[in-house]
mmCIF file of C-alpha atoms in Angstrom:
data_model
loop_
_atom_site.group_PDB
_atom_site.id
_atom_site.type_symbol
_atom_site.label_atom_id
_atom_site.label_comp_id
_atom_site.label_asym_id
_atom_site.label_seq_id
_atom_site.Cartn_x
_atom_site.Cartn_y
_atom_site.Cartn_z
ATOM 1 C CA UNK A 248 125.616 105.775 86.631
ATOM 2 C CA UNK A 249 125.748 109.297 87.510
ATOM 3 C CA UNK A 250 126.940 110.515 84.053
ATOM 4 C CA UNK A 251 123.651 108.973 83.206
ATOM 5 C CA UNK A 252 121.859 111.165 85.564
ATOM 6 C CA UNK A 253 123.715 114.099 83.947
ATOM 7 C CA UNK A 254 122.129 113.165 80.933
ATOM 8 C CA UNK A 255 119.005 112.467 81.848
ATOM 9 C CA UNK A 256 118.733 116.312 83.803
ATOM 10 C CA UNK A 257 119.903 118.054 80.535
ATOM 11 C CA UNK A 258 117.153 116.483 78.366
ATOM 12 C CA UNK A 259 114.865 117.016 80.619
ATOM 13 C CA UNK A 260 116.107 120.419 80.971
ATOM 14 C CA UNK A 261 115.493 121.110 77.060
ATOM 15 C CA UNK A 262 111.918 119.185 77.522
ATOM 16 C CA UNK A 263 110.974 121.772 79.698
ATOM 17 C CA UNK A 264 112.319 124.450 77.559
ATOM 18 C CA UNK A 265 110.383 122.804 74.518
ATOM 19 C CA UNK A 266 107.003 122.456 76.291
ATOM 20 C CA UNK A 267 107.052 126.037 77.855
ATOM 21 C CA UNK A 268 108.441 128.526 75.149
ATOM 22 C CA UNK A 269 108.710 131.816 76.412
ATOM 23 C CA UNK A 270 109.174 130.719 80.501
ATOM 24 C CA UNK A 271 111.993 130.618 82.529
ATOM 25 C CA UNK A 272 113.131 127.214 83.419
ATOM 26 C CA UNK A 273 112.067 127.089 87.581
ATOM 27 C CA UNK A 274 115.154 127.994 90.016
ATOM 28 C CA UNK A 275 115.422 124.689 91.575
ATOM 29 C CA UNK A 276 115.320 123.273 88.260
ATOM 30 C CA UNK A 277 117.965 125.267 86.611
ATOM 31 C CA UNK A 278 120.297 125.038 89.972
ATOM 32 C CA UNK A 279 119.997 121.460 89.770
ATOM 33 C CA UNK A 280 120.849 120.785 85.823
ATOM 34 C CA UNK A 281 123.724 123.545 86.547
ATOM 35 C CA UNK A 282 125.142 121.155 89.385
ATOM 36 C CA UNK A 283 124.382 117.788 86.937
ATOM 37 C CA UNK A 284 126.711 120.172 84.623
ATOM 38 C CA UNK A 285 129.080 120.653 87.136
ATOM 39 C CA UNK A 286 129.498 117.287 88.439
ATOM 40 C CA UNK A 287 130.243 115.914 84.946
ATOM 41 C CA UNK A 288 132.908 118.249 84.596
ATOM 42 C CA UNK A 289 134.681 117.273 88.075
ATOM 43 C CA UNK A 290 133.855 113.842 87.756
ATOM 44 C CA UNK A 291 135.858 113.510 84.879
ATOM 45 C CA UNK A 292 139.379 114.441 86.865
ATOM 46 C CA UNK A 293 139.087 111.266 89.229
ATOM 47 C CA UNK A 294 137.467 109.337 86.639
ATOM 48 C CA UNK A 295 140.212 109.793 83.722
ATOM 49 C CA UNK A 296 142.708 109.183 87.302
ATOM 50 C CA UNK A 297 141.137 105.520 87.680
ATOM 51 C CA UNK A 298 140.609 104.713 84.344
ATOM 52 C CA UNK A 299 144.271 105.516 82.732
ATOM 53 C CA UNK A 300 146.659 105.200 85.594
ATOM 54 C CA UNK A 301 145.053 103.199 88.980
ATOM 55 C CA UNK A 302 143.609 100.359 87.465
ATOM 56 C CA UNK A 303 146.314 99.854 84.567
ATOM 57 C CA UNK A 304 148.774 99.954 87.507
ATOM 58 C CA UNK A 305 146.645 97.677 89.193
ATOM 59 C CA UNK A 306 146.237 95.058 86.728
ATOM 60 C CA UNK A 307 150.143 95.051 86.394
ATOM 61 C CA UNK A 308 149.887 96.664 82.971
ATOM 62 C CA UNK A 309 152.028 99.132 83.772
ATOM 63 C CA UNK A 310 155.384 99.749 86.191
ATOM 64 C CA UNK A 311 154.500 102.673 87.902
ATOM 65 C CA UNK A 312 151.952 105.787 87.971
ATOM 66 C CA UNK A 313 152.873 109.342 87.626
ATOM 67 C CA UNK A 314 152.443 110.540 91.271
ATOM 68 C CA UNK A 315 152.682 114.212 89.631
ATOM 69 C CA UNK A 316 149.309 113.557 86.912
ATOM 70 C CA UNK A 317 147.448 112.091 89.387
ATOM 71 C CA UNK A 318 148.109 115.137 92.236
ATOM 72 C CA UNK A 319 146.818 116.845 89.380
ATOM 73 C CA UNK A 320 143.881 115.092 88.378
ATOM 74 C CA UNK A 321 142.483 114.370 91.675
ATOM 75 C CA UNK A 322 142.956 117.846 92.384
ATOM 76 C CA UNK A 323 140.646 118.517 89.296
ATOM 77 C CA UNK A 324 137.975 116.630 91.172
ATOM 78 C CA UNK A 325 138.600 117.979 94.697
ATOM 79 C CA UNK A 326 137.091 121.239 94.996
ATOM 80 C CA UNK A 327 134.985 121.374 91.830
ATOM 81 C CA UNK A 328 132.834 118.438 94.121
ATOM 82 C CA UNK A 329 132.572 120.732 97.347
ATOM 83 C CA UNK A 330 130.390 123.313 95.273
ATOM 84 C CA UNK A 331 128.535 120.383 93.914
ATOM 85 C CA UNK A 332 127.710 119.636 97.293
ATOM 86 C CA UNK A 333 127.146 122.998 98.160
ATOM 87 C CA UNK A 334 124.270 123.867 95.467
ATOM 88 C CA UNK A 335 121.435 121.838 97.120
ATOM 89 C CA UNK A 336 121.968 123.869 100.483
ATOM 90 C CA UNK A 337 122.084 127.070 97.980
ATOM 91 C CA UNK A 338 118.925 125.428 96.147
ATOM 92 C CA UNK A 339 117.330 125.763 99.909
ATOM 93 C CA UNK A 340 118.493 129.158 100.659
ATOM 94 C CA UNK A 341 116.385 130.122 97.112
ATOM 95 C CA UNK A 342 113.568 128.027 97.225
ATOM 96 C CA UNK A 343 112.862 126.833 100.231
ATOM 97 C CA UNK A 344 113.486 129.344 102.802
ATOM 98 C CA UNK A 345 112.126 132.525 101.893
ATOM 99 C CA UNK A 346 108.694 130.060 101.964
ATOM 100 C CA UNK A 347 109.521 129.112 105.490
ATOM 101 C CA UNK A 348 110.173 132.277 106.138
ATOM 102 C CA UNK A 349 107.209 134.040 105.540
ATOM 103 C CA UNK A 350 108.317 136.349 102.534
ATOM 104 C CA UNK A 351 109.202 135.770 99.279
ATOM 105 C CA UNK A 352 112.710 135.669 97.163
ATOM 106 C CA UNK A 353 114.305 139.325 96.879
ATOM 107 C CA UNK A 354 115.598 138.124 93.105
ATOM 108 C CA UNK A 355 114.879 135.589 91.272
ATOM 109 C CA UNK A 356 117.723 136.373 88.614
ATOM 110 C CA UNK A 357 120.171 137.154 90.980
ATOM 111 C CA UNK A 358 119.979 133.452 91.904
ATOM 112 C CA UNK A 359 120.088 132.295 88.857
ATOM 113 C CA UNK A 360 123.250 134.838 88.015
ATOM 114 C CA UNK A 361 124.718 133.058 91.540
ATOM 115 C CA UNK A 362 124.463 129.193 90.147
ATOM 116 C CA UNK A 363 125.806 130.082 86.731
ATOM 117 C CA UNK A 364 129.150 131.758 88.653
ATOM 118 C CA UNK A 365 129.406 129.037 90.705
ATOM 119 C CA UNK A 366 129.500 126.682 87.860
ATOM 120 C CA UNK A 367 131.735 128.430 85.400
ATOM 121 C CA UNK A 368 133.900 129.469 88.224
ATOM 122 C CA UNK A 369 134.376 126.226 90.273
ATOM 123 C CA UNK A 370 135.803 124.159 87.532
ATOM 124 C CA UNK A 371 139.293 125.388 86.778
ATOM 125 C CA UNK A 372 140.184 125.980 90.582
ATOM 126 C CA UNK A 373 141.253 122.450 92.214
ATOM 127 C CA UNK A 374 145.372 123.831 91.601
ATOM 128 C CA UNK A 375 145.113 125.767 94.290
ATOM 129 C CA UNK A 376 145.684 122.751 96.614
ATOM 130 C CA UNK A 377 148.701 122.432 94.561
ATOM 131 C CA UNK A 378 150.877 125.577 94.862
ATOM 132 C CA UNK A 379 153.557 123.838 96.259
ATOM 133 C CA UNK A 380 153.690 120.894 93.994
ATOM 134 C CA UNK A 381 156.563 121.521 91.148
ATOM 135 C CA UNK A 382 155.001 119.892 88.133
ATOM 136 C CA UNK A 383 152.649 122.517 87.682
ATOM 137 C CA UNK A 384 153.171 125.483 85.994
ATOM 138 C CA UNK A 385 153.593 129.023 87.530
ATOM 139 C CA UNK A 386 150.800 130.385 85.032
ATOM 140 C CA UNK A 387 148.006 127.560 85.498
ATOM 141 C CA UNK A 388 148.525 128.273 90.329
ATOM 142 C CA UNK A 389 147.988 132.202 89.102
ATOM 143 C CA UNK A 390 145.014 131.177 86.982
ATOM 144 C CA UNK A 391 143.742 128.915 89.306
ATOM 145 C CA UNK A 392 144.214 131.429 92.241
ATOM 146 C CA UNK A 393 141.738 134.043 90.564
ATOM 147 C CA UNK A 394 138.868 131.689 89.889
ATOM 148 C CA UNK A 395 139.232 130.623 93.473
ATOM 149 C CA UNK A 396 138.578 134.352 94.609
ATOM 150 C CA UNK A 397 136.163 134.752 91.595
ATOM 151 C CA UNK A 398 134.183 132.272 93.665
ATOM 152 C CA UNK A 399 133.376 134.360 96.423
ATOM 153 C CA UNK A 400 131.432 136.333 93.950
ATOM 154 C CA UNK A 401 128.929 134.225 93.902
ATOM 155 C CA UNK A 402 128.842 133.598 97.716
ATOM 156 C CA UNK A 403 128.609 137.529 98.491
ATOM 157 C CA UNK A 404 125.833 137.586 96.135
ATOM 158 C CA UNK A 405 123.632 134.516 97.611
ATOM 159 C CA UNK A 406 124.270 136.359 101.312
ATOM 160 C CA UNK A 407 122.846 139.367 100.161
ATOM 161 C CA UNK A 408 119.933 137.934 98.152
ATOM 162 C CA UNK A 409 118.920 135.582 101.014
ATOM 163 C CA UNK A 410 119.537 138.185 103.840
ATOM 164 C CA UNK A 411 117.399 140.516 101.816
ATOM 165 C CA UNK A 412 114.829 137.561 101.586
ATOM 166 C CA UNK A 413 114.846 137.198 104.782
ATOM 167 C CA UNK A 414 114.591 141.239 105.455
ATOM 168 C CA UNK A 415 111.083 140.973 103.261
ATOM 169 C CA UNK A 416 109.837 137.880 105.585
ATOM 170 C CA UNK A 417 110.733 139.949 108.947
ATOM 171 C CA UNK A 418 109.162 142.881 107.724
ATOM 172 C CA UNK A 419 106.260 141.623 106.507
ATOM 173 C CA UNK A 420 105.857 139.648 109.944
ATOM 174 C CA UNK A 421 106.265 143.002 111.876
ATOM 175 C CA UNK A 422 109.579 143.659 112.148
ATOM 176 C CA UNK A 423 110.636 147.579 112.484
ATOM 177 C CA UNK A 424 113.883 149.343 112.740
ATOM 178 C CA UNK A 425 117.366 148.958 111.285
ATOM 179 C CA UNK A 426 117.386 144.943 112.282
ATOM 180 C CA UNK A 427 114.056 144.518 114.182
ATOM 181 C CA UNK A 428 113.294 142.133 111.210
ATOM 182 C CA UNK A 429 116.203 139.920 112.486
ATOM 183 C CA UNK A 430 114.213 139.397 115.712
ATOM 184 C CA UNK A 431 110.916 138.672 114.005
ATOM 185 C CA UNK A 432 112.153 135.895 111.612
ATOM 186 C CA UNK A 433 110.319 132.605 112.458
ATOM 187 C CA UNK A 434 113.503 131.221 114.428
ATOM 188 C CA UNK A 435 111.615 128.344 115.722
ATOM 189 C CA UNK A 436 111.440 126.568 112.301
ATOM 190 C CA UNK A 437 114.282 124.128 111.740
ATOM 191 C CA UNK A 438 114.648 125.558 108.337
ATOM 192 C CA UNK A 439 115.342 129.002 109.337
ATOM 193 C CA UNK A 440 117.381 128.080 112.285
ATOM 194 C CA UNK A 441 119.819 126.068 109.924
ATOM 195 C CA UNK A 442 119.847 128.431 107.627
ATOM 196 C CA UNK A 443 120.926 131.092 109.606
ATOM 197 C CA UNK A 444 123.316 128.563 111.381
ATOM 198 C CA UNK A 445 124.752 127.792 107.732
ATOM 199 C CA UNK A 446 125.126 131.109 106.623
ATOM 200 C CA UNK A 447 127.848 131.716 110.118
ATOM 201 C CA UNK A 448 129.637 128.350 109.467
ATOM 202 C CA UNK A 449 129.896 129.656 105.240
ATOM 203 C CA UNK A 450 130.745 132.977 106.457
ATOM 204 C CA UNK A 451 133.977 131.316 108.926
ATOM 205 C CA UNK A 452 135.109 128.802 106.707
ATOM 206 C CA UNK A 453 134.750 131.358 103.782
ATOM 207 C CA UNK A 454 137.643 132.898 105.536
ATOM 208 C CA UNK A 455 139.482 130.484 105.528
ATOM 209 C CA UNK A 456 139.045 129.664 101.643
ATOM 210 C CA UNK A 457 140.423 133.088 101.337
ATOM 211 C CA UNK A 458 143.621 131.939 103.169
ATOM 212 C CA UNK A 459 143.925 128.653 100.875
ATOM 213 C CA UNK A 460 143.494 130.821 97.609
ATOM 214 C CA UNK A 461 146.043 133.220 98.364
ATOM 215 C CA UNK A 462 149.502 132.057 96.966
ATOM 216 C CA UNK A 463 151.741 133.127 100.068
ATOM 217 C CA UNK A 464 149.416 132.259 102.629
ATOM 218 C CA UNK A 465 148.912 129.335 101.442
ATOM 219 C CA UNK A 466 152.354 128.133 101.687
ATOM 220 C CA UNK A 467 152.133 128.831 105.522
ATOM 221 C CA UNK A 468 148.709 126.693 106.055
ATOM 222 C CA UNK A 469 148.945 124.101 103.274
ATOM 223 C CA UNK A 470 149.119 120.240 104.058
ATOM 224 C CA UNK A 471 148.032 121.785 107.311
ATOM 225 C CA UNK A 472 145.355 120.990 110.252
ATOM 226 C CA UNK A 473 143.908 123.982 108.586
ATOM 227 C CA UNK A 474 142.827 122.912 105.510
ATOM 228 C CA UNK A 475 141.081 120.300 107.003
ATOM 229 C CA UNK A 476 139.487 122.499 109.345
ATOM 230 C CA UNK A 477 137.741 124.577 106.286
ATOM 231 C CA UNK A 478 136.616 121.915 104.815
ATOM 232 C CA UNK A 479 134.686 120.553 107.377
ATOM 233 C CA UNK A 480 133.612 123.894 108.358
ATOM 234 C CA UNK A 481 132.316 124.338 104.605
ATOM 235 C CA UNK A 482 131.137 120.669 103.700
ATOM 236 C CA UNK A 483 130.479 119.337 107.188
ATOM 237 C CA UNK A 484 129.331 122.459 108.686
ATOM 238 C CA UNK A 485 127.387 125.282 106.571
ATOM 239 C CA UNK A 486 126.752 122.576 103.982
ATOM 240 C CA UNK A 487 125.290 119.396 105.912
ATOM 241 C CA UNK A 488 123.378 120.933 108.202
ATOM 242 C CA UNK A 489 121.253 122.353 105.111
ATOM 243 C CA UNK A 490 120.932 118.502 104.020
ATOM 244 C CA UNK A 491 119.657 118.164 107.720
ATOM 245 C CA UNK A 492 116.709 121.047 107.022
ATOM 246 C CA UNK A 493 115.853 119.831 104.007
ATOM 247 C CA UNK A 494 115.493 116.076 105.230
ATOM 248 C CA UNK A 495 112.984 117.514 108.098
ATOM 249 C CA UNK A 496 111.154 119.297 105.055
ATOM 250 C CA UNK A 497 110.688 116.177 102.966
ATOM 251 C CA UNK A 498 110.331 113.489 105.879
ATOM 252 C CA UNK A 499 106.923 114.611 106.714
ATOM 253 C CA UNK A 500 106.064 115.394 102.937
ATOM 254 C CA UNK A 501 107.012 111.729 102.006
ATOM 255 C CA UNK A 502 105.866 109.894 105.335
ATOM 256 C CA UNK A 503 102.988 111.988 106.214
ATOM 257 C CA UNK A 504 104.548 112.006 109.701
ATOM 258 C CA UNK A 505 105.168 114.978 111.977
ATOM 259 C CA UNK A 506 108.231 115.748 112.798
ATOM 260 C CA UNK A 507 109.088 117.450 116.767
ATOM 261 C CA UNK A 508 110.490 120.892 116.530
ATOM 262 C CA UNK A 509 111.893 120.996 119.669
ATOM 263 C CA UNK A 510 114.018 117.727 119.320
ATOM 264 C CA UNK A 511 114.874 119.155 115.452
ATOM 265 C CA UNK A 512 116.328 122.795 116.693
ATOM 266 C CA UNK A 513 118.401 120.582 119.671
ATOM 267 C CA UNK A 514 119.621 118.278 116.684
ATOM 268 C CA UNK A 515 120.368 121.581 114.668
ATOM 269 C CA UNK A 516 122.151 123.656 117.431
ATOM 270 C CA UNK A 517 123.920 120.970 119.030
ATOM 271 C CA UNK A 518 125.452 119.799 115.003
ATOM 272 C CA UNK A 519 126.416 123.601 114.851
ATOM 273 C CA UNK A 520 128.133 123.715 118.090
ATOM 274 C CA UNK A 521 130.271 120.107 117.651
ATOM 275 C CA UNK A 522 131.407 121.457 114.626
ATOM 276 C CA UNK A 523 132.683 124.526 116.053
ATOM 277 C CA UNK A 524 134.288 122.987 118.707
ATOM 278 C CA UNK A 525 135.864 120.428 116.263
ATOM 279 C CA UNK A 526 136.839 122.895 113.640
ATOM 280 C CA UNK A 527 137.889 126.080 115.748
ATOM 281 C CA UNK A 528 140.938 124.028 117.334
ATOM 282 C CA UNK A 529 142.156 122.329 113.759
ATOM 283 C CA UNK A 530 142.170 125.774 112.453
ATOM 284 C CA UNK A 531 144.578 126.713 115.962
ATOM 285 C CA UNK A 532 146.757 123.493 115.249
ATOM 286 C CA UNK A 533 147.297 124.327 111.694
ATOM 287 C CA UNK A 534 148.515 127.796 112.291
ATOM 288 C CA UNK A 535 150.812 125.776 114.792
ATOM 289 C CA UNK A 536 152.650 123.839 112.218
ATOM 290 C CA UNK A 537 150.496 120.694 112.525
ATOM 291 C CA UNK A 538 150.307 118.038 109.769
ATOM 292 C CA UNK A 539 147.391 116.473 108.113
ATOM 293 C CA UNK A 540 146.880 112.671 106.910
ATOM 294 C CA UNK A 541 148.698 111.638 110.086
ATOM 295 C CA UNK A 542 147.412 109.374 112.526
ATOM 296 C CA UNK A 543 149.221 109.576 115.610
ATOM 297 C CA UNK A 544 151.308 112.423 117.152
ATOM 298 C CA UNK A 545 153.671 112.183 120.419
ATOM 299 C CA UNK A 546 152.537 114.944 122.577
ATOM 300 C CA UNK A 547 155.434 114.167 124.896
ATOM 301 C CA UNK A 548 157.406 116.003 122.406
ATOM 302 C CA UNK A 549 157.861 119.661 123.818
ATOM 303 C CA UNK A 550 157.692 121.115 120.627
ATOM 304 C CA UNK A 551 154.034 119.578 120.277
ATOM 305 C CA UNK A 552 152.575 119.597 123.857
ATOM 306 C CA UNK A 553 151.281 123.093 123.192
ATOM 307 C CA UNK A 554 149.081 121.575 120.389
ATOM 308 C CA UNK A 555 147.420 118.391 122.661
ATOM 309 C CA UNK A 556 144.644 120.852 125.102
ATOM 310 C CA UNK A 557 143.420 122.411 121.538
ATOM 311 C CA UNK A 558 143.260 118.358 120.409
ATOM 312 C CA UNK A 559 141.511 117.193 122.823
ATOM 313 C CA UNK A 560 138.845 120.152 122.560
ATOM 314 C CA UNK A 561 138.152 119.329 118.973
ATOM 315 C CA UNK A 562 137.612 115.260 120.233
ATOM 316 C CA UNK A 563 135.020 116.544 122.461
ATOM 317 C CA UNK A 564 133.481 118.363 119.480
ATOM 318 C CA UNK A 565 133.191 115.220 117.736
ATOM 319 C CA UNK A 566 131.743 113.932 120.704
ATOM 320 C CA UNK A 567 128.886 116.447 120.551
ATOM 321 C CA UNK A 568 128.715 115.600 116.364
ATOM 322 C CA UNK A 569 128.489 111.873 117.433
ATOM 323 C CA UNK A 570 125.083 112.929 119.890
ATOM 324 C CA UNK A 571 124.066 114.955 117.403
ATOM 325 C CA UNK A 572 123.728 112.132 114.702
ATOM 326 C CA UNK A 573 121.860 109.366 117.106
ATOM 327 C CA UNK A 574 119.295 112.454 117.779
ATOM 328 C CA UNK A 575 118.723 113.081 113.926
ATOM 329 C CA UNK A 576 117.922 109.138 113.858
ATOM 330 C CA UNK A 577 115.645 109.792 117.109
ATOM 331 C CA UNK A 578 114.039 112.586 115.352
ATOM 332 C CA UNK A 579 113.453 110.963 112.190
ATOM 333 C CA UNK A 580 112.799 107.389 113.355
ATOM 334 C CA UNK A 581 111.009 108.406 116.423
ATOM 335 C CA UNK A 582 108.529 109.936 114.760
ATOM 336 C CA UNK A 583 107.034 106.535 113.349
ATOM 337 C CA UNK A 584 106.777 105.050 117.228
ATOM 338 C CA UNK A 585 103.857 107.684 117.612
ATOM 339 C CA UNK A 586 100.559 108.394 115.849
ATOM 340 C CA UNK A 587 100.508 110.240 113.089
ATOM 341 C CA UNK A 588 100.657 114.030 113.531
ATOM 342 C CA UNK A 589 101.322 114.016 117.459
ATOM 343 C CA UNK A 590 104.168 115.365 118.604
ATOM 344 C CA UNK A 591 106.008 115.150 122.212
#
């Protein structure tokens, strides 16, 4: 079904092209048929791991399954899909927010640049989960350890196109001084808020992408607390709680229902906080030596007591994540209990 979808965004893609010689194909429109691109590409890792070893195995048609292939080609899949999450919050940052804002894009191209890098350089880079993993070659964990960092590239360059966005919208609404604009940003629009909330949880877990990609470090955090700290951080944090924004910019588009601000920034700062406080302590437990894809740990032990206070922070932080979620609902659903356009 979705390879369908990657089909049908290509052609329409060239449509466009067809119908408007001589115009660039609009920025959401090329971000999106670069992420249709990009999914195809990823999906086909998991895919060709289904098709040719899980459900032959299944079906008793063969023995066994090579544990080694499939690492691999889930690994193919794994981080190519995180950026193909990531591109609707970036498709936000360039579209949508410089309009809530107040200002206008700084570049149009440099956005464009941005989703090209992040397609070409988020395919061959899901080997860096596998550095320890003998099967694969020395040469392919080198390769795939530049593209990783090649993907900050594009990252640096979407901070510094939407901070200079959002430069132009302060400015223009009065702001003065080295970061006076900062302070006259529109920071009581959901939008705005979780953008600038997204861009601190990208900047964090961006960190600690640059710990996963680096071969030596790597050894030290891998299969780690950590890892799954920075990618919640990325997907959960600086990544969802764009999805959030952009869901409070359609809602009222689609339902012709107002939405309350007040109840949307508590939904938006209490999200960024849980995931903070979930996230902060895995990264803490990692460092520490502490296992992923287990489900119970005996904090009797000595040598693991030290790890159960930073634990049972990051439980409360999934408490606040829980609250967080039944007051999107409330904010969303609530909205249809009252009148149109009347807000609490």
């Amino acid at each position: 079904g979705s390879w369908i979808w990657i089909g049908l965004m290509v052609t329409h893609f060239r449509r466009w092209k067809r119908d408007h010689p001589g115009l660039p194909v609009p920025l959401a429109m090329f971000a999106t048929t670069a992420g249709a691109l990009l999914w195809g590409w990823t999906s086909l890792g998991v895919g060709s791991e289904i098709v040719f070893l899980i459900l032959p195995n299944a079906f008793g048609w063969t023995a066994s399954m090579d544990a080694g292939l499939a690492r691999l080609l889930f690994s193919w899949t794994l981080h190519g899909i995180v950026y193909f999450w990531l591109i609707p919050a970036y498709i936000a940052f360039y579209v949508l927010l410089p309009q809530a804002a107040g200002g206008r894009l700084y570049s149009d191209r440099m956005g464009r640049i941005a989703f090209l890098q992040l397609l070409v350089f988020s395919m061959p880079i899901g080997l860096h989960h596998l550095f320890t993993d003998p099967q694969v070659a020395t040469g392919f964990k080198f390769l795939h350890a530049v593209f990783t960092a090649m993907v900050a590239v594009p990252t640096f360059l979407t901070i510094f196109t939407i901070c200079a966005s959002l430069e132009v919208a302060g400015r223009l609404r009065g702001g003065r001084g080295l970061l006076g604009w900062v302070a006259a940003l529109p920071w009581e629009r959901p939008l705005v808020l979780a953008s600038g909330l997204s861009l601190l949880m990208l900047g964090l877990g961006g960190a600690g992408g640059l710990i996963n990609m680096s071969y030596a470090m790597n050894a030290t955090v891998h299969n780690t607390q950590f890892v799954t700290a920075h990618f919640h951080l990325i997907f959960g944090g600086a990544v969802v709680i764009m999805y959030f924004a952009i869901a409070y910019e359609l809602w009222p588009r689609l339902t012709g229902r107002t939405l309350p601000p007040r109840l949307m920034r508590w939904q938006l700062w209490s999200w960024v906080i849980g995931m903070l406080v979930v996230t902060l302590p895995w990264h803490v437990v990692g460092i520490m030596g502490q296992p992923r894809r287990m489900s119970y740990y005996d904090y009797t032990d000595p040598a693991l007591a030290p790890q159960a206070v930073w634990v049972s922070l990051s439980a409360v932080g999934g408490l606040v994540l829980v609250l967080s979620d039944l007051l999107l609902v409330e904010v969303v659903l609530g909205a249809h209990r009252r009148a149109p356009g009347l807000q609490p």
